[in-house]
Each structure stands twice: as C-alpha cells, then as structure tokens.
PDB file of C-alpha atoms in Angstrom:
ATOM      1  CA  UNK I   1      19.386   1.116  20.705  1.00 73.00           C
ATOM      2  CA  UNK I   2      18.167   4.467  18.719  1.00 86.00           C
ATOM      3  CA  UNK I   3      15.852   4.468  16.043  1.00 87.00           C
ATOM      4  CA  UNK I   4      17.951   5.312  13.121  1.00 87.00           C
ATOM      5  CA  UNK I   5      20.065   2.123  14.003  1.00 90.00           C
ATOM      6  CA  UNK I   6      16.997  -0.176  14.326  1.00 88.00           C
ATOM      7  CA  UNK I   7      15.842   1.519  10.821  1.00 86.00           C
ATOM      8  CA  UNK I   8      19.197   0.799   9.240  1.00 90.00           C
ATOM      9  CA  UNK I   9      18.997  -3.051  10.375  1.00 92.00           C
ATOM     10  CA  UNK I  10      15.418  -3.252   9.176  1.00 89.00           C
ATOM     11  CA  UNK I  11      16.568  -1.858   5.990  1.00 91.00           C
ATOM     12  CA  UNK I  12      19.436  -4.109   5.631  1.00 91.00           C
ATOM     13  CA  UNK I  13      17.347  -7.027   6.409  1.00 92.00           C
ATOM     14  CA  UNK I  14      14.111  -6.511   4.469  1.00 89.00           C
ATOM     15  CA  UNK I  15      15.745  -4.544   1.522  1.00 91.00           C
ATOM     16  CA  UNK I  16      13.786  -1.207   2.010  1.00 91.00           C
ATOM     17  CA  UNK I  17      13.599   1.452   4.497  1.00 91.00           C
ATOM     18  CA  UNK I  18      11.139   1.044   7.624  1.00 90.00           C
ATOM     19  CA  UNK I  19       9.254   4.347   6.644  1.00 91.00           C
ATOM     20  CA  UNK I  20       8.892   2.936   3.053  1.00 92.00           C
ATOM     21  CA  UNK I  21       7.839  -0.557   3.910  1.00 93.00           C
ATOM     22  CA  UNK I  22       5.169   0.817   6.373  1.00 93.00           C
ATOM     23  CA  UNK I  23       3.633   3.481   4.081  1.00 94.00           C
ATOM     24  CA  UNK I  24       3.567   0.223   1.202  1.00 94.00           C
ATOM     25  CA  UNK I  25       1.850  -1.818   3.861  1.00 94.00           C
ATOM     26  CA  UNK I  26      -0.699   0.816   5.158  1.00 95.00           C
ATOM     27  CA  UNK I  27      -1.253   1.691   1.066  1.00 96.00           C
ATOM     28  CA  UNK I  28      -2.197  -1.858   0.378  1.00 95.00           C
ATOM     29  CA  UNK I  29      -4.136  -2.292   3.382  1.00 94.00           C
ATOM     30  CA  UNK I  30      -5.990   0.553   2.350  1.00 94.00           C
ATOM     31  CA  UNK I  31      -6.720  -0.493  -1.256  1.00 93.00           C
ATOM     32  CA  UNK I  32      -8.395  -3.913   0.351  1.00 91.00           C
ATOM     33  CA  UNK I  33     -10.561  -2.121   2.697  1.00 91.00           C
ATOM     34  CA  UNK I  34     -11.739   0.446   0.038  1.00 89.00           C
ATOM     35  CA  UNK I  35     -12.600  -2.611  -2.042  1.00 83.00           C
ATOM     36  CA  UNK I  36     -15.271  -3.129   1.103  1.00 77.00           C
ATOM     37  CA  UNK I  37     -18.094  -1.011  -0.143  1.00 71.00           C
ATOM     38  CA  UNK I  38     -19.202  -0.192   3.323  1.00 78.00           C
ATOM     39  CA  UNK I  39     -15.991   1.546   4.380  1.00 84.00           C
ATOM     40  CA  UNK I  40     -15.615   5.224   4.033  1.00 88.00           C
ATOM     41  CA  UNK I  41     -12.134   6.947   3.374  1.00 90.00           C
ATOM     42  CA  UNK I  42     -12.408   8.273   6.736  1.00 91.00           C
ATOM     43  CA  UNK I  43     -12.738   4.821   8.423  1.00 92.00           C
ATOM     44  CA  UNK I  44     -10.029   3.550   6.023  1.00 93.00           C
ATOM     45  CA  UNK I  45      -7.383   6.175   7.169  1.00 94.00           C
ATOM     46  CA  UNK I  46      -8.321   5.584  10.744  1.00 94.00           C
ATOM     47  CA  UNK I  47      -7.962   1.531  10.359  1.00 94.00           C
ATOM     48  CA  UNK I  48      -4.433   2.001   8.562  1.00 94.00           C
ATOM     49  CA  UNK I  49      -2.841   4.589  10.988  1.00 94.00           C
ATOM     50  CA  UNK I  50      -2.933   7.819   9.580  1.00 95.00           C
ATOM     51  CA  UNK I  51      -3.880  10.787  11.868  1.00 93.00           C
ATOM     52  CA  UNK I  52      -6.519  12.258   9.636  1.00 94.00           C
ATOM     53  CA  UNK I  53      -8.554  11.458   6.631  1.00 94.00           C
ATOM     54  CA  UNK I  54      -6.556  14.337   4.715  1.00 95.00           C
ATOM     55  CA  UNK I  55      -3.319  13.221   5.485  1.00 96.00           C
ATOM     56  CA  UNK I  56      -4.349   9.503   4.134  1.00 96.00           C
ATOM     57  CA  UNK I  57      -5.856  11.101   0.790  1.00 96.00           C
ATOM     58  CA  UNK I  58      -2.293  12.771   0.257  1.00 96.00           C
ATOM     59  CA  UNK I  59      -0.485   9.739   0.955  1.00 96.00           C
ATOM     60  CA  UNK I  60      -2.701   7.519  -0.817  1.00 96.00           C
ATOM     61  CA  UNK I  61      -2.680   9.800  -3.859  1.00 96.00           C
ATOM     62  CA  UNK I  62       1.090  10.317  -3.830  1.00 95.00           C
ATOM     63  CA  UNK I  63       1.386   6.304  -3.751  1.00 94.00           C
ATOM     64  CA  UNK I  64      -0.904   5.390  -6.465  1.00 94.00           C
ATOM     65  CA  UNK I  65      -1.795   8.626  -8.392  1.00 95.00           C
ATOM     66  CA  UNK I  66      -5.426   8.702  -7.546  1.00 95.00           C
ATOM     67  CA  UNK I  67      -7.506   9.822  -4.741  1.00 94.00           C
ATOM     68  CA  UNK I  68      -9.101   6.798  -2.697  1.00 93.00           C
ATOM     69  CA  UNK I  69     -12.398   7.602  -4.429  1.00 91.00           C
ATOM     70  CA  UNK I  70     -11.342   7.780  -7.838  1.00 92.00           C
ATOM     71  CA  UNK I  71      -9.133   4.439  -7.047  1.00 91.00           C
ATOM     72  CA  UNK I  72     -12.573   2.841  -5.940  1.00 89.00           C
ATOM     73  CA  UNK I  73     -14.331   3.699  -8.615  1.00 88.00           C
ATOM     74  CA  UNK I  74     -11.497   2.414 -11.215  1.00 88.00           C
ATOM     75  CA  UNK I  75     -11.415  -0.632  -9.566  1.00 85.00           C
ATOM     76  CA  UNK I  76     -15.399  -1.304  -9.788  1.00 82.00           C
ATOM     77  CA  UNK I  77     -15.169  -0.373 -13.310  1.00 83.00           C
ATOM     78  CA  UNK I  78     -12.550  -2.845 -14.131  1.00 81.00           C
ATOM     79  CA  UNK I  79     -13.655  -5.282 -11.678  1.00 69.00           C
ATOM     80  CA  UNK I  80     -10.138  -6.609 -10.840  1.00 56.00           C
ATOM     81  CA  UNK I  81      -9.619  -8.022  -7.545  1.00 58.00           C
ATOM     82  CA  UNK I  82      -6.886  -6.462  -5.077  1.00 57.00           C
ATOM     83  CA  UNK I  83      -4.047  -9.181  -4.676  1.00 61.00           C
ATOM     84  CA  UNK I  84      -2.160  -8.531  -1.495  1.00 61.00           C
ATOM     85  CA  UNK I  85       1.763  -8.016  -1.953  1.00 65.00           C
ATOM     86  CA  UNK I  86       3.905  -7.448   0.699  1.00 66.00           C
ATOM     87  CA  UNK I  87       6.167  -4.297   0.301  1.00 67.00           C
ATOM     88  CA  UNK I  88       9.783  -5.290  -1.258  1.00 66.00           C
ATOM     89  CA  UNK I  89       8.355  -8.777  -1.887  1.00 60.00           C
ATOM     90  CA  UNK I  90       9.337 -10.365  -5.474  1.00 57.00           C
ATOM     91  CA  UNK I  91       6.015 -10.624  -7.824  1.00 53.00           C
ATOM     92  CA  UNK I  92       5.523 -14.209  -8.708  1.00 51.00           C
ATOM     93  CA  UNK I  93       6.664 -15.081 -12.191  1.00 52.00           C
ATOM     94  CA  UNK I  94       3.887 -15.800 -14.623  1.00 51.00           C
ATOM     95  CA  UNK I  95       4.069 -19.103 -16.445  1.00 53.00           C
ATOM     96  CA  UNK I  96       5.164 -18.881 -20.029  1.00 55.00           C
ATOM     97  CA  UNK I  97       7.179 -15.761 -19.612  1.00 52.00           C
ATOM     98  CA  UNK I  98      10.823 -15.277 -19.383  1.00 54.00           C
ATOM     99  CA  UNK I  99      12.221 -13.330 -16.706  1.00 52.00           C
ATOM    100  CA  UNK I 100      13.926  -9.683 -17.521  1.00 51.00           C
ATOM    101  CA  UNK I 101      17.473  -9.501 -16.390  1.00 47.00           C
TER     102      UNK I 101
END
C-alpha cells in the first residue's frame, strides 16, 4: 500500500485528511501543554512532534491566530479551561439550544 491510498482511506473513514487530523491533534495537545505553566514553547514543540520551536510557532499561529505565548496569556486572562476536542468530532449540543441545519 502506498501513502496516498492510506491517506484516502483515512480521509474516508474519519472525514478529514490525515495531515489535517494530525495537525489539529498536535495543536490541541499543544494547547493543553501550554496550560501547564512549567512548559516552555520549545518543550511543547518537542512533545507534539515538531522538528523545531520555529515550525511549531508557525503552525500554532496559523491554526489559532495567536503565537503560543499570546495564546497562553489570553487563556490565563480569561481563566477558561481547555476542553479536549478530537479533530473531526462533532461538538456536543448545548442544552436548550436548537441545532442549526
């Protein structure tokens, strides 16, 4: 089997391309790790599979619109906990709200 075929099978099964899934999973994990005060962006980059802190910062900013440092500061200021969400998963319906079609 070649990688293009496996990627196609993955996309059909999960609903998003493998690269998109992996990037979203890495960014979600990075958000959780950035919530841990003792972790530096370099440590988070390494823990989430990025080859360098620079490539991590670029991917994080592209995905979130904020640098890892700015994201961390924003989260501290708003004091909202990070809720893990697997890429491609549907968000839970909020009670009392109608779903849009």
